[in-house]
Amino acid sequence: MFWLWRMLLVVAVALIPGAFVLLLAYVATRTLWERWQLAQRQAQTRGTPVSFREVVATVEFKDLVRQARATL
């Protein structure tokens, strides 16, 4: 089922104008979600709270590129 989602994204980016922005939004959301989950796990082990601002501050452009490559 995951391969179907990947193919749908590839077709959407190739055919639909403005789909590149949609792809960037998907990649950014996926990256932030993974970072949020990681921060939550670390916060539970350390016993410290985590904020969304801290998670966004840790995301780098190379992480977004890595996620884009993994998506496509």
Short mmCIF file of N, CA and C in Angstrom, two decimals:
data_model
loop_
_atom_site.label_atom_id
_atom_site.label_comp_id
_atom_site.label_asym_id
_atom_site.label_seq_id
_atom_site.Cartn_x
_atom_site.Cartn_y
_atom_site.Cartn_z
N MET A 1 0.82 -1.19 0.00
CA MET A 1 0.00 0.00 0.00
C MET A 1 0.87 1.26 0.00
N PHE A 2 2.04 1.17 0.64
CA PHE A 2 2.93 2.33 0.69
C PHE A 2 3.44 2.70 -0.69
N TRP A 3 3.73 1.72 -1.51
CA TRP A 3 4.21 1.99 -2.86
C TRP A 3 3.16 2.71 -3.68
N LEU A 4 1.89 2.46 -3.41
CA LEU A 4 0.81 3.14 -4.12
C LEU A 4 0.81 4.63 -3.78
N TRP A 5 1.03 4.95 -2.51
CA TRP A 5 1.10 6.35 -2.08
C TRP A 5 2.29 7.05 -2.75
N ARG A 6 3.41 6.37 -2.84
CA ARG A 6 4.59 6.95 -3.48
C ARG A 6 4.34 7.22 -4.97
N MET A 7 3.71 6.28 -5.65
CA MET A 7 3.40 6.46 -7.06
C MET A 7 2.41 7.60 -7.27
N LEU A 8 1.45 7.72 -6.38
CA LEU A 8 0.48 8.82 -6.46
C LEU A 8 1.18 10.16 -6.32
N LEU A 9 2.14 10.27 -5.40
CA LEU A 9 2.89 11.51 -5.24
C LEU A 9 3.73 11.82 -6.47
N VAL A 10 4.35 10.82 -7.05
CA VAL A 10 5.17 11.03 -8.24
C VAL A 10 4.30 11.53 -9.40
N VAL A 11 3.16 10.92 -9.59
CA VAL A 11 2.26 11.33 -10.67
C VAL A 11 1.72 12.73 -10.40
N ALA A 12 1.36 13.02 -9.17
CA ALA A 12 0.83 14.34 -8.84
C ALA A 12 1.85 15.42 -9.09
N VAL A 13 3.09 15.19 -8.71
CA VAL A 13 4.14 16.19 -8.92
C VAL A 13 4.41 16.38 -10.40
N ALA A 14 4.32 15.31 -11.16
CA ALA A 14 4.61 15.40 -12.59
C ALA A 14 3.48 16.05 -13.38
N LEU A 15 2.24 15.85 -12.98
CA LEU A 15 1.11 16.28 -13.80
C LEU A 15 0.37 17.52 -13.30
N ILE A 16 0.28 17.71 -12.03
CA ILE A 16 -0.54 18.78 -11.48
C ILE A 16 0.31 20.01 -11.22
N PRO A 17 -0.08 21.16 -11.78
CA PRO A 17 0.65 22.39 -11.46
C PRO A 17 0.49 22.72 -9.97
N GLY A 18 1.56 23.09 -9.35
CA GLY A 18 1.51 23.41 -7.93
C GLY A 18 1.66 22.20 -7.03
N ALA A 19 1.81 21.03 -7.60
CA ALA A 19 1.95 19.82 -6.79
C ALA A 19 3.31 19.77 -6.10
N PHE A 20 4.27 20.50 -6.63
CA PHE A 20 5.58 20.54 -5.98
C PHE A 20 5.46 21.14 -4.58
N VAL A 21 4.63 22.15 -4.45
CA VAL A 21 4.38 22.75 -3.14
C VAL A 21 3.71 21.73 -2.22
N LEU A 22 2.81 20.95 -2.77
CA LEU A 22 2.16 19.89 -2.00
C LEU A 22 3.18 18.85 -1.54
N LEU A 23 4.11 18.51 -2.41
CA LEU A 23 5.16 17.56 -2.03
C LEU A 23 6.04 18.14 -0.93
N LEU A 24 6.41 19.41 -1.04
CA LEU A 24 7.21 20.04 0.01
C LEU A 24 6.47 20.06 1.34
N ALA A 25 5.18 20.32 1.31
CA ALA A 25 4.39 20.31 2.54
C ALA A 25 4.37 18.91 3.15
N TYR A 26 4.22 17.89 2.31
CA TYR A 26 4.22 16.52 2.81
C TYR A 26 5.56 16.15 3.44
N VAL A 27 6.64 16.52 2.76
CA VAL A 27 7.97 16.19 3.27
C VAL A 27 8.23 16.92 4.58
N ALA A 28 7.87 18.19 4.65
CA ALA A 28 8.07 18.95 5.88
C ALA A 28 7.24 18.38 7.02
N THR A 29 6.01 18.01 6.75
CA THR A 29 5.14 17.43 7.78
C THR A 29 5.69 16.09 8.26
N ARG A 30 6.15 15.28 7.32
CA ARG A 30 6.70 13.97 7.69
C ARG A 30 7.96 14.12 8.55
N THR A 31 8.82 15.06 8.16
CA THR A 31 10.04 15.30 8.91
C THR A 31 9.73 15.82 10.31
N LEU A 32 8.83 16.78 10.39
CA LEU A 32 8.46 17.32 11.70
C LEU A 32 7.82 16.25 12.58
N TRP A 33 7.01 15.40 12.00
CA TRP A 33 6.35 14.34 12.78
C TRP A 33 7.39 13.37 13.36
N GLU A 34 8.36 12.99 12.54
CA GLU A 34 9.40 12.09 13.03
C GLU A 34 10.23 12.76 14.13
N ARG A 35 10.56 14.01 13.94
CA ARG A 35 11.31 14.74 14.97
C ARG A 35 10.49 14.89 16.25
N TRP A 36 9.20 15.12 16.11
CA TRP A 36 8.33 15.26 17.28
C TRP A 36 8.28 13.96 18.07
N GLN A 37 8.15 12.84 17.35
CA GLN A 37 8.13 11.54 18.02
C GLN A 37 9.45 11.27 18.74
N LEU A 38 10.55 11.59 18.10
CA LEU A 38 11.86 11.41 18.72
C LEU A 38 11.99 12.29 19.96
N ALA A 39 11.57 13.54 19.86
CA ALA A 39 11.65 14.45 21.00
C ALA A 39 10.76 13.98 22.14
N GLN A 40 9.60 13.43 21.83
CA GLN A 40 8.71 12.91 22.88
C GLN A 40 9.35 11.73 23.61
N ARG A 41 9.98 10.83 22.85
CA ARG A 41 10.65 9.69 23.49
C ARG A 41 11.80 10.15 24.38
N GLN A 42 12.58 11.11 23.89
CA GLN A 42 13.68 11.62 24.70
C GLN A 42 13.18 12.37 25.93
N ALA A 43 12.09 13.07 25.78
CA ALA A 43 11.53 13.81 26.92
C ALA A 43 11.02 12.86 27.99
N GLN A 44 10.48 11.74 27.58
CA GLN A 44 9.99 10.76 28.55
C GLN A 44 11.14 10.15 29.33
N THR A 45 12.25 9.87 28.65
CA THR A 45 13.38 9.26 29.36
C THR A 45 14.07 10.28 30.28
N ARG A 46 14.13 11.52 29.85
CA ARG A 46 14.78 12.55 30.66
C ARG A 46 13.85 13.18 31.69
N GLY A 47 12.56 13.11 31.43
CA GLY A 47 11.60 13.73 32.34
C GLY A 47 11.46 15.23 32.16
N THR A 48 11.81 15.72 30.98
CA THR A 48 11.70 17.15 30.70
C THR A 48 10.64 17.38 29.62
N PRO A 49 9.95 18.51 29.68
CA PRO A 49 8.95 18.79 28.64
C PRO A 49 9.60 19.21 27.32
N VAL A 50 8.90 19.01 26.24
CA VAL A 50 9.39 19.39 24.92
C VAL A 50 8.35 20.31 24.27
N SER A 51 8.83 21.29 23.52
CA SER A 51 7.91 22.20 22.85
C SER A 51 8.06 22.06 21.34
N PHE A 52 7.03 22.47 20.63
CA PHE A 52 7.04 22.42 19.18
C PHE A 52 8.13 23.33 18.63
N ARG A 53 8.36 24.42 19.29
CA ARG A 53 9.39 25.37 18.86
C ARG A 53 10.77 24.73 18.89
N GLU A 54 11.06 23.95 19.90
CA GLU A 54 12.34 23.25 19.99
C GLU A 54 12.50 22.24 18.86
N VAL A 55 11.41 21.57 18.52
CA VAL A 55 11.45 20.57 17.45
C VAL A 55 11.71 21.24 16.11
N VAL A 56 11.01 22.35 15.85
CA VAL A 56 11.20 23.06 14.58
C VAL A 56 12.62 23.60 14.48
N ALA A 57 13.20 24.01 15.60
CA ALA A 57 14.55 24.56 15.59
C ALA A 57 15.60 23.50 15.23
N THR A 58 15.30 22.24 15.41
CA THR A 58 16.28 21.19 15.12
C THR A 58 16.24 20.71 13.68
N VAL A 59 15.20 21.05 12.93
CA VAL A 59 15.07 20.59 11.55
C VAL A 59 16.00 21.39 10.66
N GLU A 60 16.78 20.68 9.85
CA GLU A 60 17.71 21.31 8.92
C GLU A 60 17.31 20.96 7.50
N PHE A 61 17.81 21.73 6.56
CA PHE A 61 17.47 21.52 5.15
C PHE A 61 17.90 20.13 4.68
N LYS A 62 19.02 19.65 5.16
CA LYS A 62 19.49 18.32 4.72
C LYS A 62 18.52 17.23 5.17
N ASP A 63 17.83 17.44 6.30
CA ASP A 63 16.81 16.49 6.74
C ASP A 63 15.63 16.47 5.78
N LEU A 64 15.25 17.65 5.30
CA LEU A 64 14.15 17.72 4.34
C LEU A 64 14.52 17.05 3.03
N VAL A 65 15.75 17.25 2.59
CA VAL A 65 16.20 16.62 1.35
C VAL A 65 16.23 15.11 1.51
N ARG A 66 16.70 14.64 2.66
CA ARG A 66 16.74 13.20 2.91
C ARG A 66 15.34 12.60 2.90
N GLN A 67 14.38 13.30 3.49
CA GLN A 67 13.00 12.82 3.49
C GLN A 67 12.41 12.84 2.08
N ALA A 68 12.74 13.85 1.30
CA ALA A 68 12.24 13.90 -0.09
C ALA A 68 12.76 12.73 -0.89
N ARG A 69 14.02 12.40 -0.70
CA ARG A 69 14.59 11.24 -1.41
C ARG A 69 13.94 9.96 -0.94
N ALA A 70 13.65 9.85 0.34
CA ALA A 70 13.00 8.65 0.86
C ALA A 70 11.56 8.54 0.37
N THR A 71 10.92 9.68 0.17
CA THR A 71 9.53 9.67 -0.31
C THR A 71 9.45 9.24 -1.75
N LEU A 72 10.34 9.77 -2.57
CA LEU A 72 10.32 9.44 -3.99
C LEU A 72 11.33 8.37 -4.26
#
